[in-house]
PDB file of C-alpha atoms and ligand atoms in Angstrom:
ATOM      1  CA  MET A   1     113.047  52.788 -32.679  1.00 56.00           C
ATOM      2  CA  LYS A   2     111.828  53.053 -28.567  1.00 85.00           C
ATOM      3  CA  GLY A   3     108.678  53.966 -28.234  1.00 95.00           C
ATOM      4  CA  CYS A   4     107.774  56.733 -25.458  1.00 97.00           C
ATOM      5  CA  PHE A   5     106.048  55.033 -21.377  1.00 98.00           C
ATOM      6  CA  ILE A   6     104.448  57.636 -19.396  1.00 98.00           C
ATOM      7  CA  SER A   7     102.546  57.325 -16.596  1.00 98.00           C
ATOM      8  CA  PHE A   8     100.458  58.855 -15.017  1.00 98.00           C
ATOM      9  CA  GLU A   9      99.335  59.701 -11.565  1.00 98.00           C
ATOM     10  CA  GLY A  10      97.097  62.144  -9.088  1.00 98.00           C
ATOM     11  CA  THR A  11      94.649  62.255  -6.266  1.00 96.00           C
ATOM     12  CA  GLU A  12      90.658  60.385  -7.485  1.00 93.00           C
ATOM     13  CA  GLY A  13      89.717  62.198  -9.373  1.00 95.00           C
ATOM     14  CA  SER A  14      92.630  64.622 -10.243  1.00 98.00           C
ATOM     15  CA  GLY A  15      91.638  64.311 -13.895  1.00 97.00           C
ATOM     16  CA  LYS A  16      94.411  61.481 -15.018  1.00 98.00           C
ATOM     17  CA  THR A  17      91.568  60.081 -17.293  1.00 97.00           C
ATOM     18  CA  SER A  18      90.182  63.025 -19.456  1.00 97.00           C
ATOM     19  CA  VAL A  19      94.056  64.606 -20.182  1.00 98.00           C
ATOM     20  CA  ILE A  20      95.314  60.949 -20.937  1.00 98.00           C
ATOM     21  CA  ARG A  21      92.604  60.693 -23.457  1.00 98.00           C
ATOM     22  CA  LYS A  22      93.326  64.192 -24.785  1.00 98.00           C
ATOM     23  CA  ILE A  23      96.950  63.443 -25.230  1.00 98.00           C
ATOM     24  CA  GLY A  24      96.264  60.224 -27.051  1.00 98.00           C
ATOM     25  CA  GLU A  25      94.696  62.511 -29.733  1.00 98.00           C
ATOM     26  CA  TYR A  26      96.866  65.258 -29.522  1.00 97.00           C
ATOM     27  CA  PHE A  27      99.506  62.625 -30.490  1.00 97.00           C
ATOM     28  CA  ILE A  28      97.463  60.236 -33.159  1.00 97.00           C
ATOM     29  CA  ASN A  29      96.812  63.690 -34.980  1.00 97.00           C
ATOM     30  CA  LYS A  30     100.534  63.822 -35.206  1.00 96.00           C
ATOM     31  CA  GLY A  31     100.784  61.091 -36.642  1.00 96.00           C
ATOM     32  CA  TYR A  32     101.420  58.860 -33.694  1.00 96.00           C
ATOM     33  CA  THR A  33     100.590  55.041 -32.719  1.00 97.00           C
ATOM     34  CA  VAL A  34      99.176  55.658 -29.019  1.00 98.00           C
ATOM     35  CA  LEU A  35      98.395  53.178 -26.861  1.00 98.00           C
ATOM     36  CA  ILE A  36      96.232  53.903 -23.876  1.00 98.00           C
ATOM     37  CA  THR A  37      96.144  51.512 -20.453  1.00 98.00           C
ATOM     38  CA  ARG A  38      96.158  50.803 -17.889  1.00 98.00           C
ATOM     39  CA  GLU A  39      96.220  47.821 -14.968  1.00 96.00           C
ATOM     40  CA  PRO A  40      94.857  44.905 -15.459  1.00 97.00           C
ATOM     41  CA  GLY A  41      95.295  46.422 -19.286  1.00 96.00           C
ATOM     42  CA  GLY A  42      92.661  42.924 -19.576  1.00 97.00           C
ATOM     43  CA  ILE A  43      95.849  40.565 -20.015  1.00 98.00           C
ATOM     44  CA  ARG A  44      94.325  37.467 -18.237  1.00 98.00           C
ATOM     45  CA  ILE A  45      96.439  36.910 -15.737  1.00 98.00           C
ATOM     46  CA  SER A  46      96.648  40.824 -14.071  1.00 98.00           C
ATOM     47  CA  GLU A  47      92.864  40.588 -14.239  1.00 98.00           C
ATOM     48  CA  LYS A  48      92.856  37.281 -12.369  1.00 98.00           C
ATOM     49  CA  ILE A  49      95.396  38.549  -9.595  1.00 97.00           C
ATOM     50  CA  ARG A  50      93.371  42.302  -8.866  1.00 95.00           C
ATOM     51  CA  ASP A  51      89.696  39.602  -8.790  1.00 94.00           C
ATOM     52  CA  ILE A  52      91.886  38.176  -5.738  1.00 95.00           C
ATOM     53  CA  ILE A  53      92.795  42.145  -4.064  1.00 92.00           C
ATOM     54  CA  LEU A  54      89.393  42.751  -4.992  1.00 90.00           C
ATOM     55  CA  ASN A  55      87.363  40.349  -4.159  1.00 88.00           C
ATOM     56  CA  ARG A  56      84.706  40.805  -0.574  1.00 87.00           C
ATOM     57  CA  GLU A  57      85.761  37.803   0.583  1.00 89.00           C
ATOM     58  CA  HIS A  58      89.399  38.319   1.425  1.00 90.00           C
ATOM     59  CA  THR A  59      89.263  40.546   4.423  1.00 90.00           C
ATOM     60  CA  GLU A  60      92.055  38.763   5.858  1.00 93.00           C
ATOM     61  CA  MET A  61      94.445  39.974   3.624  1.00 92.00           C
ATOM     62  CA  ASP A  62      97.013  41.105   4.376  1.00 92.00           C
ATOM     63  CA  PRO A  63      99.139  44.283   3.451  1.00 92.00           C
ATOM     64  CA  ARG A  64     102.447  43.555   2.609  1.00 94.00           C
ATOM     65  CA  THR A  65     100.510  40.713   0.385  1.00 95.00           C
ATOM     66  CA  GLU A  66      98.043  43.428  -1.227  1.00 94.00           C
ATOM     67  CA  ALA A  67     101.898  44.595  -2.289  1.00 96.00           C
ATOM     68  CA  LEU A  68     102.691  41.615  -4.238  1.00 97.00           C
ATOM     69  CA  LEU A  69      99.889  41.212  -5.999  1.00 97.00           C
ATOM     70  CA  PHE A  70      99.624  44.796  -7.033  1.00 97.00           C
ATOM     71  CA  ALA A  71     103.334  44.115  -8.232  1.00 98.00           C
ATOM     72  CA  ALA A  72     102.517  40.796  -9.845  1.00 98.00           C
ATOM     73  CA  SER A  73      99.592  42.296 -11.432  1.00 98.00           C
ATOM     74  CA  ARG A  74     102.179  44.888 -12.744  1.00 98.00           C
ATOM     75  CA  ARG A  75     104.556  42.735 -13.915  1.00 98.00           C
ATOM     76  CA  GLN A  76     102.390  40.492 -16.464  1.00 98.00           C
ATOM     77  CA  HIS A  77     100.695  44.033 -18.068  1.00 98.00           C
ATOM     78  CA  LEU A  78     104.096  45.296 -18.285  1.00 98.00           C
ATOM     79  CA  ILE A  79     105.585  42.135 -19.956  1.00 98.00           C
ATOM     80  CA  GLU A  80     102.629  41.312 -22.101  1.00 98.00           C
ATOM     81  CA  LYS A  81     101.545  45.150 -23.308  1.00 98.00           C
ATOM     82  CA  ILE A  82     103.041  47.438 -22.140  1.00 98.00           C
ATOM     83  CA  ILE A  83     107.185  46.111 -23.624  1.00 98.00           C
ATOM     84  CA  PRO A  84     105.535  44.793 -26.647  1.00 98.00           C
ATOM     85  CA  ALA A  85     104.319  48.157 -28.023  1.00 98.00           C
ATOM     86  CA  LEU A  86     107.476  50.514 -26.914  1.00 97.00           C
ATOM     87  CA  GLU A  87     109.833  48.111 -28.957  1.00 97.00           C
ATOM     88  CA  ARG A  88     106.917  48.680 -32.454  1.00 97.00           C
ATOM     89  CA  GLY A  89     108.227  52.401 -31.660  1.00 96.00           C
ATOM     90  CA  GLU A  90     104.807  53.737 -29.209  1.00 97.00           C
ATOM     91  CA  ILE A  91     104.185  56.252 -27.267  1.00 97.00           C
ATOM     92  CA  VAL A  92     102.165  54.691 -24.279  1.00 98.00           C
ATOM     93  CA  LEU A  93     100.243  56.797 -21.404  1.00 98.00           C
ATOM     94  CA  CYS A  94      99.608  54.192 -18.801  1.00 98.00           C
ATOM     95  CA  ASP A  95      96.628  55.566 -16.334  1.00 98.00           C
ATOM     96  CA  ARG A  96      98.620  54.612 -13.034  1.00 98.00           C
ATOM     97  CA  PHE A  97     101.907  52.639 -12.630  1.00 98.00           C
ATOM     98  CA  VAL A  98     104.610  52.223  -9.763  1.00 98.00           C
ATOM     99  CA  ASP A  99     104.325  55.374  -7.480  1.00 98.00           C
ATOM    100  CA  SER A 100     100.643  54.499  -6.601  1.00 97.00           C
ATOM    101  CA  SER A 101     101.929  52.009  -4.706  1.00 97.00           C
ATOM    102  CA  LEU A 102     104.682  53.846  -3.161  1.00 97.00           C
ATOM    103  CA  VAL A 103     101.786  56.098  -2.548  1.00 96.00           C
ATOM    104  CA  TYR A 104      99.206  54.948  -1.163  1.00 93.00           C
ATOM    105  CA  GLN A 105     100.692  51.157   0.329  1.00 94.00           C
ATOM    106  CA  GLY A 106     104.075  52.432   1.174  1.00 95.00           C
ATOM    107  CA  LEU A 107     103.606  56.497   2.172  1.00 93.00           C
ATOM    108  CA  ALA A 108      99.033  55.920   2.769  1.00 89.00           C
ATOM    109  CA  ARG A 109      99.026  52.710   4.416  1.00 86.00           C
ATOM    110  CA  GLY A 110     102.306  52.626   6.047  1.00 90.00           C
ATOM    111  CA  ILE A 111     104.188  49.545   4.517  1.00 95.00           C
ATOM    112  CA  GLY A 112     106.780  51.807   4.172  1.00 95.00           C
ATOM    113  CA  TYR A 113     107.874  53.810   0.679  1.00 95.00           C
ATOM    114  CA  GLU A 114     111.647  52.240   0.568  1.00 96.00           C
ATOM    115  CA  ALA A 115     109.485  47.767   0.902  1.00 96.00           C
ATOM    116  CA  VAL A 116     107.451  48.523  -1.426  1.00 97.00           C
ATOM    117  CA  LEU A 117     109.994  50.622  -3.777  1.00 97.00           C
ATOM    118  CA  GLY A 118     112.070  46.599  -3.236  1.00 97.00           C
ATOM    119  CA  VAL A 119     108.675  44.754  -4.796  1.00 97.00           C
ATOM    120  CA  ASN A 120     108.429  46.679  -7.238  1.00 98.00           C
ATOM    121  CA  GLN A 121     111.347  47.338  -8.594  1.00 97.00           C
ATOM    122  CA  PHE A 122     112.321  43.699  -8.365  1.00 98.00           C
ATOM    123  CA  ALA A 123     109.032  43.322 -10.101  1.00 98.00           C
ATOM    124  CA  ILE A 124     109.726  45.763 -13.131  1.00 98.00           C
ATOM    125  CA  GLU A 125     113.510  45.961 -13.148  1.00 97.00           C
ATOM    126  CA  ASN A 126     114.572  48.933 -15.031  1.00 92.00           C
ATOM    127  CA  HIS A 127     111.524  50.031 -16.637  1.00 97.00           C
ATOM    128  CA  PHE A 128     110.193  52.898 -14.975  1.00 97.00           C
ATOM    129  CA  PRO A 129     108.572  55.170 -17.075  1.00 98.00           C
ATOM    130  CA  ASP A 130     110.720  57.819 -19.202  1.00 97.00           C
ATOM    131  CA  LEU A 131     108.787  60.329 -17.437  1.00 97.00           C
ATOM    132  CA  THR A 132     105.712  60.462 -15.008  1.00 98.00           C
ATOM    133  CA  LEU A 133     103.154  63.533 -14.382  1.00 98.00           C
ATOM    134  CA  PHE A 134     101.815  64.318 -11.279  1.00 98.00           C
ATOM    135  CA  ILE A 135      98.507  66.402 -12.405  1.00 98.00           C
ATOM    136  CA  ASP A 136      98.362  68.562  -8.578  1.00 98.00           C
ATOM    137  CA  VAL A 137      94.447  68.422  -7.946  1.00 98.00           C
ATOM    138  CA  ARG A 138      93.948  68.913  -4.261  1.00 97.00           C
ATOM    139  CA  PRO A 139      92.180  66.298  -3.110  1.00 95.00           C
ATOM    140  CA  GLU A 140      88.536  67.863  -1.587  1.00 94.00           C
ATOM    141  CA  VAL A 141      89.038  69.552  -4.716  1.00 96.00           C
ATOM    142  CA  GLY A 142      89.118  66.266  -7.098  1.00 95.00           C
ATOM    143  CA  LEU A 143      86.278  64.625  -4.960  1.00 92.00           C
ATOM    144  CA  LYS A 144      84.004  67.034  -5.242  1.00 93.00           C
ATOM    145  CA  ARG A 145      84.660  66.678  -8.753  1.00 93.00           C
ATOM    146  CA  VAL A 146      84.029  62.372  -8.797  1.00 89.00           C
ATOM    147  CA  PHE A 147      81.235  63.121  -6.534  1.00 87.00           C
ATOM    148  CA  GLN A 148      79.683  65.570  -9.926  1.00 89.00           C
ATOM    149  CA  THR A 149      80.728  63.038 -12.292  1.00 84.00           C
ATOM    150  CA  PRO A 150      77.207  61.033 -13.166  1.00 83.00           C
ATOM    151  CA  GLY A 151      77.091  57.846 -13.353  1.00 83.00           C
ATOM    152  CA  ARG A 152      80.837  57.861 -11.747  1.00 77.00           C
ATOM    153  CA  GLU A 153      80.681  54.441  -9.735  1.00 77.00           C
ATOM    154  CA  ILE A 154      82.085  55.808  -5.924  1.00 75.00           C
ATOM    155  CA  ASN A 155      84.264  52.961  -5.353  1.00 74.00           C
ATOM    156  CA  ARG A 156      85.536  51.484  -1.883  1.00 69.00           C
ATOM    157  CA  LEU A 157      88.771  54.794  -1.948  1.00 68.00           C
ATOM    158  CA  ASP A 158      86.904  57.329  -3.262  1.00 70.00           C
ATOM    159  CA  LEU A 159      84.848  56.512   0.544  1.00 73.00           C
ATOM    160  CA  GLU A 160      88.272  56.889   2.729  1.00 72.00           C
ATOM    161  CA  GLN A 161      88.097  59.276   5.245  1.00 78.00           C
ATOM    162  CA  GLN A 162      89.375  63.027   4.490  1.00 83.00           C
ATOM    163  CA  ASP A 163      92.512  61.799   6.260  1.00 89.00           C
ATOM    164  CA  PHE A 164      93.897  59.647   3.815  1.00 90.00           C
ATOM    165  CA  HIS A 165      93.235  61.720   0.493  1.00 92.00           C
ATOM    166  CA  LYS A 166      95.601  64.359   2.431  1.00 93.00           C
ATOM    167  CA  LEU A 167      97.995  61.065   2.614  1.00 94.00           C
ATOM    168  CA  ILE A 168      97.948  60.230  -0.968  1.00 95.00           C
ATOM    169  CA  TYR A 169      98.398  63.891  -1.799  1.00 97.00           C
ATOM    170  CA  ASP A 170     100.786  64.879   0.308  1.00 97.00           C
ATOM    171  CA  GLY A 171     102.467  61.517  -0.630  1.00 96.00           C
ATOM    172  CA  TYR A 172     102.848  62.246  -4.025  1.00 98.00           C
ATOM    173  CA  LEU A 173     104.428  66.100  -3.586  1.00 98.00           C
ATOM    174  CA  LYS A 174     106.954  64.200  -1.653  1.00 96.00           C
ATOM    175  CA  LEU A 175     107.917  62.146  -4.359  1.00 96.00           C
ATOM    176  CA  CYS A 176     107.679  65.168  -6.995  1.00 97.00           C
ATOM    177  CA  ASN A 177     110.201  66.724  -5.465  1.00 97.00           C
ATOM    178  CA  SER A 178     112.093  63.936  -4.216  1.00 95.00           C
ATOM    179  CA  PHE A 179     112.038  62.916  -8.432  1.00 95.00           C
ATOM    180  CA  PRO A 180     112.584  65.815  -9.634  1.00 96.00           C
ATOM    181  CA  ASP A 181     113.956  64.587 -12.847  1.00 94.00           C
ATOM    182  CA  ARG A 182     112.054  61.098 -13.324  1.00 96.00           C
ATOM    183  CA  ILE A 183     108.476  63.205 -12.309  1.00 98.00           C
ATOM    184  CA  LYS A 184     106.858  66.330 -13.014  1.00 97.00           C
ATOM    185  CA  ARG A 185     104.564  68.124 -10.953  1.00 98.00           C
ATOM    186  CA  ILE A 186     101.515  69.474 -13.773  1.00 98.00           C
ATOM    187  CA  PRO A 187      99.157  71.942 -12.325  1.00 98.00           C
ATOM    188  CA  GLY A 188      95.603  70.329 -12.550  1.00 98.00           C
ATOM    189  CA  GLU A 189      93.160  72.156 -11.217  1.00 98.00           C
ATOM    190  CA  ASP A 190      92.447  74.378 -14.486  1.00 98.00           C
ATOM    191  CA  GLU A 191      90.265  74.212 -16.944  1.00 98.00           C
ATOM    192  CA  ILE A 192      91.537  70.222 -19.148  1.00 98.00           C
ATOM    193  CA  ASP A 193      92.257  71.355 -22.452  1.00 98.00           C
ATOM    194  CA  ILE A 194      95.464  73.928 -20.593  1.00 98.00           C
ATOM    195  CA  VAL A 195      95.844  70.803 -17.973  1.00 98.00           C
ATOM    196  CA  ALA A 196      95.896  68.918 -20.932  1.00 98.00           C
ATOM    197  CA  LYS A 197      98.439  71.445 -23.013  1.00 98.00           C
ATOM    198  CA  ARG A 198     101.031  71.640 -19.817  1.00 98.00           C
ATOM    199  CA  CYS A 199     101.401  67.871 -20.057  1.00 98.00           C
ATOM    200  CA  VAL A 200     101.705  67.650 -24.379  1.00 97.00           C
ATOM    201  CA  LYS A 201     104.598  70.317 -23.318  1.00 96.00           C
ATOM    202  CA  GLU A 202     106.327  67.942 -21.106  1.00 96.00           C
ATOM    203  CA  ILE A 203     105.521  64.957 -22.948  1.00 96.00           C
ATOM    204  CA  ALA A 204     106.447  66.674 -26.999  1.00 93.00           C
ATOM    205  CA  ASN A 205     110.214  67.174 -25.973  1.00 83.00           C
ATOM    206  CA  LEU A 206     110.944  63.751 -24.591  1.00 86.00           C
ATOM    207  CA  VAL A 207     108.439  62.222 -27.481  1.00 84.00           C
ATOM    208  CA  LEU A 208     111.031  64.126 -30.455  1.00 76.00           C
ATOM    209  CA  GLY A 209     114.163  63.481 -28.545  1.00 72.00           C
ATOM    210  CA  ALA A 210     113.080  59.630 -28.894  1.00 58.00           C
ATOM    211  CA  ARG A 211     112.347  59.456 -32.658  1.00 54.00           C
ATOM    212  CA  PRO A 212     115.012  61.774 -34.451  1.00 45.00           C
TER     213      PRO A 212
HETATM  214  N1  ATP B   1      90.717  70.344 -15.642  1.00 56.22           N
HETATM  215  C1  ATP B   1      89.257  69.527 -15.347  1.00 56.22           C
HETATM  216  N2  ATP B   1      88.337  70.643 -14.734  1.00 56.22           N
HETATM  217  C2  ATP B   1      86.818  70.288 -14.178  1.00 56.22           C
HETATM  218  N3  ATP B   1      86.547  68.704 -13.693  1.00 56.22           N
HETATM  219  C3  ATP B   1      87.849  68.028 -15.023  1.00 56.22           C
HETATM  220  C4  ATP B   1      88.771  68.201 -15.201  1.00 56.22           C
HETATM  221  N4  ATP B   1      89.336  67.653 -15.816  1.00 56.22           N
HETATM  222  C5  ATP B   1      88.502  66.258 -15.258  1.00 56.22           C
HETATM  223  N5  ATP B   1      87.072  67.027 -15.277  1.00 56.22           N
HETATM  224  C6  ATP B   1      85.971  66.065 -14.408  1.00 56.22           C
HETATM  225  O1  ATP B   1      86.169  65.579 -13.225  1.00 56.22           O
HETATM  226  C7  ATP B   1      85.924  64.589 -13.368  1.00 56.22           C
HETATM  227  C8  ATP B   1      87.221  62.813 -12.680  1.00 56.22           C
HETATM  228  O2  ATP B   1      87.698  63.443 -13.903  1.00 56.22           O
HETATM  229  P1  ATP B   1      88.729  61.813 -14.110  1.00 56.22           P
HETATM  230  O3  ATP B   1      87.546  60.777 -14.683  1.00 56.22           O
HETATM  231  O4  ATP B   1      89.280  62.050 -15.438  1.00 56.22           O
HETATM  232  O5  ATP B   1      89.330  62.279 -13.452  1.00 56.22           O
HETATM  233  P2  ATP B   1      90.285  60.628 -12.423  1.00 56.22           P
HETATM  234  O6  ATP B   1      91.875  61.618 -12.017  1.00 56.22           O
HETATM  235  O7  ATP B   1      90.538  59.625 -13.555  1.00 56.22           O
HETATM  236  O8  ATP B   1      90.362  59.890 -11.817  1.00 56.22           O
HETATM  237  P3  ATP B   1      89.633  58.096 -11.384  1.00 56.22           P
HETATM  238  O9  ATP B   1      89.772  58.432  -9.806  1.00 56.22           O
HETATM  239  O10 ATP B   1      88.223  58.101 -11.370  1.00 56.22           O
HETATM  240  O11 ATP B   1      90.568  57.646 -11.938  1.00 56.22           O
HETATM  241  C9  ATP B   1      85.239  63.611 -14.373  1.00 56.22           C
HETATM  242  O12 ATP B   1      83.921  64.348 -14.204  1.00 56.22           O
HETATM  243  C10 ATP B   1      85.414  64.799 -15.756  1.00 56.22           C
HETATM  244  O13 ATP B   1      84.787  65.285 -16.172  1.00 56.22           O
HETATM  245 MG1   MG B   2      90.021  57.062 -13.665  1.00 56.22          MG
END
């Protein structure tokens, strides 16, 4: 029995974390086993790699070094956590995956889509998610949510200029258009329950198909 691997993408504050929680509840209530995860996912080696990436003293880090480190962290999380869950037949809901790198580093940071894809293909081999849901929320709407969330830590990316967030958003739309079978666009500016329902609808076919 093989599980289902779903990743969620979107700009800051687009509701990925909230929607994943709802979807998880839905499938748990239906009797499925669900793994909700995000990189580095508590994986020891991935955590250490992430510390290197995020360390504020590492100002000399080259963008391609950063891309390689993200890919390395992703692989370890995949091997140690995602693949074993899939082999147990679980539904894996992953908050961001390979498409975040393609968009953030490939398109927005300017390394180039092909280069970042190449490194990531090496890292994940053929383990692309079965389905990727892009939660479509315009960046200005997502950021407004983020800044209105009490206690939400404002990170380095939240503070990037408006142009950067627009680049990310446009990058995601481009990916959706290029890979319509692999990535589905989910309108995300409605109430959370409505957005979650849209996601469940996309996932349900896949899950039922995987488990006759
Ligand atoms: N559909 C929605 N309508 C209104 N507010 C929402 C909706 N979905 C999420 N929110 C709120 O917006 C904020 C950001 O949501 P969430 O943390 O789920 O987004 P995210 O995509 O995971 O963001 P991050 O980039 O921080 O990981 C939260 O305060 C959440 O409660
Ligand atoms: Mg989140």
